PDB file of C-alpha atoms in Angstrom:
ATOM      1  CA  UNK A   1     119.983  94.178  69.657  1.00 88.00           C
ATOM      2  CA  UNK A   2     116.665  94.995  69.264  1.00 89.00           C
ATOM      3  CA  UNK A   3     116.802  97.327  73.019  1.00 88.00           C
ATOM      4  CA  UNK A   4     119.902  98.995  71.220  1.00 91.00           C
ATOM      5  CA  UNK A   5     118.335  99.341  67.832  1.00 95.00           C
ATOM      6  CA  UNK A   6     114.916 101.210  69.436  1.00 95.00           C
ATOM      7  CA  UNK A   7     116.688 103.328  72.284  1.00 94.00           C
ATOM      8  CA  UNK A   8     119.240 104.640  69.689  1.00 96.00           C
ATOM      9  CA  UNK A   9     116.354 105.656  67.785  1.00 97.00           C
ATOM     10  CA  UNK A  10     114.218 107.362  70.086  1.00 97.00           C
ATOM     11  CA  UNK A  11     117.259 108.957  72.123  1.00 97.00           C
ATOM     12  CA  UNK A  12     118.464 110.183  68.655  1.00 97.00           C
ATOM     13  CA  UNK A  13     115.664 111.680  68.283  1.00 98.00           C
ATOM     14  CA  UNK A  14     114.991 113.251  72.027  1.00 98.00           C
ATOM     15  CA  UNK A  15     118.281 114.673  71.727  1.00 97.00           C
ATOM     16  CA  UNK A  16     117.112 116.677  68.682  1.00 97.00           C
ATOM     17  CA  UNK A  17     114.252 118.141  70.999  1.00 97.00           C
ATOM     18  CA  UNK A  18     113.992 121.943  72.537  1.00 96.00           C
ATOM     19  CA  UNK A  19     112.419 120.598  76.019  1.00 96.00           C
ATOM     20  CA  UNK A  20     115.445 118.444  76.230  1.00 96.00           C
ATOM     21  CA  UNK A  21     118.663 119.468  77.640  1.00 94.00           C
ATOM     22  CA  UNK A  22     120.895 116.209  77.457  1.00 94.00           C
ATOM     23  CA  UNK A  23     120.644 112.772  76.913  1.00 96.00           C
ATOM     24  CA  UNK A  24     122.501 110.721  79.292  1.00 92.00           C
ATOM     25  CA  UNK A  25     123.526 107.353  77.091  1.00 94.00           C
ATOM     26  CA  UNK A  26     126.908 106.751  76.331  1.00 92.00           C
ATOM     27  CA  UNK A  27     125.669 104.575  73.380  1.00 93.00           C
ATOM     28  CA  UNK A  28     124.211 107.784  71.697  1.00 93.00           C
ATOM     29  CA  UNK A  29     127.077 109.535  69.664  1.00 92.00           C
ATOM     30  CA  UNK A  30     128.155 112.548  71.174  1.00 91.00           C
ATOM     31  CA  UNK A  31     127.119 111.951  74.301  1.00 90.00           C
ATOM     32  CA  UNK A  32     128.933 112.311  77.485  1.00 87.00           C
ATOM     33  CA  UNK A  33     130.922 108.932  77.689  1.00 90.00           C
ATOM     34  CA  UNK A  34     130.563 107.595  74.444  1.00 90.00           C
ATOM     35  CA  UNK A  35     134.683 107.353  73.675  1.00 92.00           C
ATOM     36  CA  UNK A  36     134.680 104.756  76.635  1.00 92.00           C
ATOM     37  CA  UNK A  37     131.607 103.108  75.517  1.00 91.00           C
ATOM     38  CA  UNK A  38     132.814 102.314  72.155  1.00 91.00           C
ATOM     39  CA  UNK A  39     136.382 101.353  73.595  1.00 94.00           C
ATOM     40  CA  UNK A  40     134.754  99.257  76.203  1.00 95.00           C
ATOM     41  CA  UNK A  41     131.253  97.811  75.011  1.00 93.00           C
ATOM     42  CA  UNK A  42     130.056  96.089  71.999  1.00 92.00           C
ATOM     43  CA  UNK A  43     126.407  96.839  72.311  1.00 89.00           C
ATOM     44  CA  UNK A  44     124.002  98.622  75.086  1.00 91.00           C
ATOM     45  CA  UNK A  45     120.757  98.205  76.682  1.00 90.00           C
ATOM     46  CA  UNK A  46     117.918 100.309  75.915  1.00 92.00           C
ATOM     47  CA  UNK A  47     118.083 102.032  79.010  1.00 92.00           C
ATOM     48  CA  UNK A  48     118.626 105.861  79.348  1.00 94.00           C
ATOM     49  CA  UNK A  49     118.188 109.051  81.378  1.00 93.00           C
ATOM     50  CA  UNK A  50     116.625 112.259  79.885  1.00 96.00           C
ATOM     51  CA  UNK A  51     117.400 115.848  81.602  1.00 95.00           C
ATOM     52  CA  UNK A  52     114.861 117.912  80.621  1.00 95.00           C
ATOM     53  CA  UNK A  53     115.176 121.900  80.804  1.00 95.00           C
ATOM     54  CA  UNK A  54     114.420 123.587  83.518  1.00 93.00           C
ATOM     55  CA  UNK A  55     110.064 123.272  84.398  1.00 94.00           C
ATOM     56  CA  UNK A  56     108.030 123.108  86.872  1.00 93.00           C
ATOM     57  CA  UNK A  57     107.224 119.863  88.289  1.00 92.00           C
ATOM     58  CA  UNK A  58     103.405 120.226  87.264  1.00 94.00           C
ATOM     59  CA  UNK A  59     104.360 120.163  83.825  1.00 95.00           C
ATOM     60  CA  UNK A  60     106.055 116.896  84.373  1.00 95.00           C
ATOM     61  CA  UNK A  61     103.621 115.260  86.084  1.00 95.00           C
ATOM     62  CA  UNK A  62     101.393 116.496  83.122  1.00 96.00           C
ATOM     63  CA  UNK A  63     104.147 114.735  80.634  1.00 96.00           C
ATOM     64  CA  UNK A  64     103.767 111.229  82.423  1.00 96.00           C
ATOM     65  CA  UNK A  65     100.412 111.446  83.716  1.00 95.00           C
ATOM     66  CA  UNK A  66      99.177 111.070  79.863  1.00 96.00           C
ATOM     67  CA  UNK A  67     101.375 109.077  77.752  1.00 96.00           C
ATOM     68  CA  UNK A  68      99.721 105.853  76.252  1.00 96.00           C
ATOM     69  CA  UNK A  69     102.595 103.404  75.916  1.00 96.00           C
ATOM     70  CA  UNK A  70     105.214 104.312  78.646  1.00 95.00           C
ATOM     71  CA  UNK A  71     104.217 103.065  82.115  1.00 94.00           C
ATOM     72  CA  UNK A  72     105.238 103.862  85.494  1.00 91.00           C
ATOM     73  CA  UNK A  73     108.014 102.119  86.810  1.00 82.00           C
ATOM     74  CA  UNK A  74     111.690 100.986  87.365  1.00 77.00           C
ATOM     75  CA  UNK A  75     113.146  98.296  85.077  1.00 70.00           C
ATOM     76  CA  UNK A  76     116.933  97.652  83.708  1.00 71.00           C
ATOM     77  CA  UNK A  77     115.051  96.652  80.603  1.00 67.00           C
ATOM     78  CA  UNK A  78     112.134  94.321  79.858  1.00 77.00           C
ATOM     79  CA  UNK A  79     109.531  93.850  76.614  1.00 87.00           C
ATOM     80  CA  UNK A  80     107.811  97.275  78.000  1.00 91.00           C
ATOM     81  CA  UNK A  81     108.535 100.927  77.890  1.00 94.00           C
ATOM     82  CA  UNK A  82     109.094 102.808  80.836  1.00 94.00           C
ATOM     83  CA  UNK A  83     109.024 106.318  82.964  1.00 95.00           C
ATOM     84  CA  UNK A  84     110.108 107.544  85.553  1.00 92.00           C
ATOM     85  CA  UNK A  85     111.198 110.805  86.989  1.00 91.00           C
ATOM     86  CA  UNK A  86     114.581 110.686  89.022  1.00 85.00           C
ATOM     87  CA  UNK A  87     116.361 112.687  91.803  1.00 76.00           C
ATOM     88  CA  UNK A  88     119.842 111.776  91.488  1.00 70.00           C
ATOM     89  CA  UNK A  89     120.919 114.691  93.432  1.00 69.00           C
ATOM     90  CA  UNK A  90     118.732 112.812  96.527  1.00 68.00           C
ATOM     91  CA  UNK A  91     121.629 109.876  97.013  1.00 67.00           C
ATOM     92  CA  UNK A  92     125.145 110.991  94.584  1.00 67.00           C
ATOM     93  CA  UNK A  93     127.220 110.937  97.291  1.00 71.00           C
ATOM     94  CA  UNK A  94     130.527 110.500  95.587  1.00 76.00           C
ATOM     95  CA  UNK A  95     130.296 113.965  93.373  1.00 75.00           C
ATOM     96  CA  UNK A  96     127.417 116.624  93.011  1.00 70.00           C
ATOM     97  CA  UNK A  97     124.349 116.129  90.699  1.00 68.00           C
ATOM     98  CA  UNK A  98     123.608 119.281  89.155  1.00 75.00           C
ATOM     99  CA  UNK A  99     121.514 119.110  85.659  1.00 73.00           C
ATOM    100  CA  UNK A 100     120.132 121.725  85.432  1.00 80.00           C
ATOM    101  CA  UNK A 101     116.530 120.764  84.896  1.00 86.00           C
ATOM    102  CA  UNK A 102     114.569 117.801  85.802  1.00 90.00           C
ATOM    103  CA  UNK A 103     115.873 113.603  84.995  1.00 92.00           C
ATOM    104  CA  UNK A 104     113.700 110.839  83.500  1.00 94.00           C
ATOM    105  CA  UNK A 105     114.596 107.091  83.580  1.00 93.00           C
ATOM    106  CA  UNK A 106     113.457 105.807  80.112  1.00 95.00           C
ATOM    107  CA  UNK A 107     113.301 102.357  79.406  1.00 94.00           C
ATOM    108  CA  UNK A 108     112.664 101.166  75.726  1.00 95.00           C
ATOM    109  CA  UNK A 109     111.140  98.162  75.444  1.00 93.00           C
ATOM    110  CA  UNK A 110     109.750  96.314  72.402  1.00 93.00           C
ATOM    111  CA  UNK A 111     107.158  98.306  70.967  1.00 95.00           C
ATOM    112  CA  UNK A 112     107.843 100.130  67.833  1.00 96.00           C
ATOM    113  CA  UNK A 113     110.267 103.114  68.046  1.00 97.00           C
ATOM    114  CA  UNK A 114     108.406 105.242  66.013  1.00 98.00           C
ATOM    115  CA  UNK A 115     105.247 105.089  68.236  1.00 98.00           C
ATOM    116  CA  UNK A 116     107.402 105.894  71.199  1.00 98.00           C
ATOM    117  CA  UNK A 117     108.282 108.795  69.908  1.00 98.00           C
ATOM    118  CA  UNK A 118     104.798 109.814  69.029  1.00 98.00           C
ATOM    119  CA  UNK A 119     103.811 109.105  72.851  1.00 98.00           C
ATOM    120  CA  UNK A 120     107.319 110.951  73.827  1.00 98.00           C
ATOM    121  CA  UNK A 121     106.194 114.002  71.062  1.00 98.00           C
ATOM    122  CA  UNK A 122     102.896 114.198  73.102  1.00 97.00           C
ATOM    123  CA  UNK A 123     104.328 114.021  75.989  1.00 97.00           C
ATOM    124  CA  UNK A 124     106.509 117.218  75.344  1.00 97.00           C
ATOM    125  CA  UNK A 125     103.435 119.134  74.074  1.00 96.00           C
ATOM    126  CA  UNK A 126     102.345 118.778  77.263  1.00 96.00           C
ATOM    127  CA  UNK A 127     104.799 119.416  79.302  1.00 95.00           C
ATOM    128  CA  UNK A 128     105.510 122.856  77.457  1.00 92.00           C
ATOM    129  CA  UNK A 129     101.736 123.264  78.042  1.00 91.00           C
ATOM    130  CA  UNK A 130     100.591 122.699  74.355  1.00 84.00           C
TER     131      UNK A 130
END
């Protein structure tokens, strides 16, 4: 619950952003899938993808080189927050991957929403090169 409760939060809030073009989490009203989720699923993880607009990939390095609380890494959900950037247009085989800007892999752990979002908020300063 708690997962849900925190990822809700801080993809509510990412979807709100400029630097962000979609939120990929069918939990997150509006989002692509959601009428299935809510037919299908009683609850979600706290695991989500981000597609950023379109930047170069210096600027996203610059975005996870710096934050504070996210680390490096692949999880499908654990106590800590995670990063990393994805290719899924590397290994879709089935249908074409075609964003539009570069993908994150976020997953929210247990730390408190609202300073994920301030390492998220710093994070997009820097990757717009504030």
């Amino acid at each position: 619950a708690r997962h849900q409760a925190s990822a809700l939060r801080v993809a509510q809030w990412l979807a709100a952003r400029p630097e962000v073009r979609e939120v990929i989490y069918p939990a997150l009203p509006g989002a692509r899938g959601h009428a299935l989720w809510r037919r299908d699923f009683t609850g979600a993880t706290g695991l989500f993808a981000v597609v950023l607009q379109p930047v170069a990939k210096e600027r996203v390095d610059a975005m996870l080189d710096g934050f504070s609380l996210f680390r490096m890494g692949w999880s499908w959900g654990c106590f800590e927050s995670l990063a990393i950037p994805i290719w899924p247009e590397k290994v879709r085989t089935a249908t074409r991957w075609d964003a539009g800007g570069p993908c994150l892999r976020l997953a929210i752990g247990l730390e408190d929403p609202d300073d994920l979002i301030a390492d998220l908020a710093a994070g997009l300063d820097r990757l717009a090169g504030r």
